[in-house]
XYZ file of C-alpha atoms in Angstrom:
138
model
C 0.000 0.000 0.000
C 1.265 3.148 -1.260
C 1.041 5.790 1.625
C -1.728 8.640 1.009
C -0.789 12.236 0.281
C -0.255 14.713 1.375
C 1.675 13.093 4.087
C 2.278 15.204 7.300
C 4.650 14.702 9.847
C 6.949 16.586 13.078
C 10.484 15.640 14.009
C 11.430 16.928 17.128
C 14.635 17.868 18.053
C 17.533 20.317 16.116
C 18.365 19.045 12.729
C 21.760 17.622 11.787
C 23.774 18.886 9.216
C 24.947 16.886 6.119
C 28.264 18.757 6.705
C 28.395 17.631 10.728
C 31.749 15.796 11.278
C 29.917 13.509 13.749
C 28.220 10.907 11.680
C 26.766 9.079 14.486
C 24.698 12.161 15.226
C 24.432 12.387 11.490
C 22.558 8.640 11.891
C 20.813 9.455 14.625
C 18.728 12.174 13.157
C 17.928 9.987 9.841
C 16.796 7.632 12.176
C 14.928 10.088 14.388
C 13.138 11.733 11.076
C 12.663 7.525 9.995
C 10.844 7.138 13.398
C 8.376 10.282 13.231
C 7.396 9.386 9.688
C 6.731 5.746 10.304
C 4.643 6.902 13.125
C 2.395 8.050 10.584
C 2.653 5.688 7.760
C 0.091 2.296 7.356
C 1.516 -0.723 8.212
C 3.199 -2.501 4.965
C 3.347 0.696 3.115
C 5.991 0.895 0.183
C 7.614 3.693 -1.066
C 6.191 5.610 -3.770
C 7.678 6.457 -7.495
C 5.377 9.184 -8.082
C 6.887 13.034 -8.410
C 7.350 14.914 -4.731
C 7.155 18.552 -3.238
C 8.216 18.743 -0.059
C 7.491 21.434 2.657
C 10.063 21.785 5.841
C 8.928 24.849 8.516
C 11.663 24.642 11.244
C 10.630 25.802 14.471
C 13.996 26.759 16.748
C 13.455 26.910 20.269
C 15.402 30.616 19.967
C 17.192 31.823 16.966
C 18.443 29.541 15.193
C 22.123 28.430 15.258
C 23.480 27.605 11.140
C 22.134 27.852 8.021
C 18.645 26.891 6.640
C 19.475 25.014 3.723
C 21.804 22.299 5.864
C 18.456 21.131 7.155
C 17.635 19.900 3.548
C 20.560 16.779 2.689
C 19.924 14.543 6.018
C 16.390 14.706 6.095
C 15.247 13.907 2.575
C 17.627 11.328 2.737
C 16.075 9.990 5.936
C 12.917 9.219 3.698
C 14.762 8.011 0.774
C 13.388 3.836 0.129
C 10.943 4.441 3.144
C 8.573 7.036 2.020
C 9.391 7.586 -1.371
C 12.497 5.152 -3.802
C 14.879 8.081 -3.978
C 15.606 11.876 -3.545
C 15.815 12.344 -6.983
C 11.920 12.393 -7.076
C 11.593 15.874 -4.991
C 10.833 18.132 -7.349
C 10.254 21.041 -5.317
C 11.087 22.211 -2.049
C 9.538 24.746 0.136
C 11.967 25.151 3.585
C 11.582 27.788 6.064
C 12.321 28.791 9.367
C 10.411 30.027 12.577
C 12.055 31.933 15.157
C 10.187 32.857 18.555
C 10.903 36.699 18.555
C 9.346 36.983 14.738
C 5.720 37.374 13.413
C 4.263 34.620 11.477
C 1.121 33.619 11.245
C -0.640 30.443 9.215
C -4.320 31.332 8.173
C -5.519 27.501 7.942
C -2.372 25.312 9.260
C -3.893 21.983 9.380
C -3.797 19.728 12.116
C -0.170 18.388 12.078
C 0.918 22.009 11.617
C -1.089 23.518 14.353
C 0.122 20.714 16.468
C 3.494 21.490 15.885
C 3.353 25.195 16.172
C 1.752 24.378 19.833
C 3.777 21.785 20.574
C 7.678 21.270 22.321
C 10.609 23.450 20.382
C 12.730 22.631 18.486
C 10.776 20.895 15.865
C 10.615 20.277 12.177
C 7.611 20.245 10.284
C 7.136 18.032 7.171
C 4.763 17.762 4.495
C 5.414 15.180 1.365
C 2.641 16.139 -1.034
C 2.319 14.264 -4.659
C 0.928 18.092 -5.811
C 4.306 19.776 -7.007
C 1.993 22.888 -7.320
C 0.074 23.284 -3.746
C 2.581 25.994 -2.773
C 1.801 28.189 -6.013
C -2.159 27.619 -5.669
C -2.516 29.441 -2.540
């Protein structure tokens, strides 16, 4: 069973950079993002060949310490033969972050969203959405 999209998940913790020295912290968050998003998946799901956008909104419990785009490598590759057959598929990505002391506000966050705006900090939002125009339609 394929899973259903849009697929909606939160990782908690501070992402790992690709460039990190440490790879066992490197392992530990693909296994951490593997966990979150199996949490959600059906049981005996495969991975899906179909086209991908994906949406990352990091939430830092203060500002945020490195760069944006390191958040990217390690994660995607977390989901790679689990949740879809390989990166190559993404076709879009929409990443952004979410620091306490700015303004931001979501006029219809869904559920998993809301949750994770609410919930502990750090955190990393993810959405996996088969619609590589979503984004642009809003």
């Amino acid at each position: 069973m394929e899973p259903e999209f849009p697929f909606e998940f939160i990782v908690l913790g501070t992402p790992v950079s690709f460039q990190r020295a440490n790879s066992a912290a490197r392992q530990a968050w693909r296994e951490q993002v593997r966990a979150a998003s199996a949490r959600k998946l059906p049981e005996g799901h495969f991975a899906t060949d179909q086209p991908l956008a994906v949406t990352m909104y990091y939430f830092p419990e203060d500002r945020m310490v490195g760069d944006i785009d390191n958040i990217i490598k390690l994660t995607l590759d977390a989901l790679r033969r689990h949740v879809y057959l390989d990166d190559d598929q993404v076709e879009r990505i929409v990443i952004q972050k979410f620091e306490r002391d700015r303004d931001f506000a979501f006029t219809d966050p869904s559920e998993t969203l809301a949750a994770c705006m609410a919930g502990p900090k750090p955190a990393l939002y993810i959405r996996i959405s088969t619609d590589l125009n979503e984004e642009l339609n809003r």
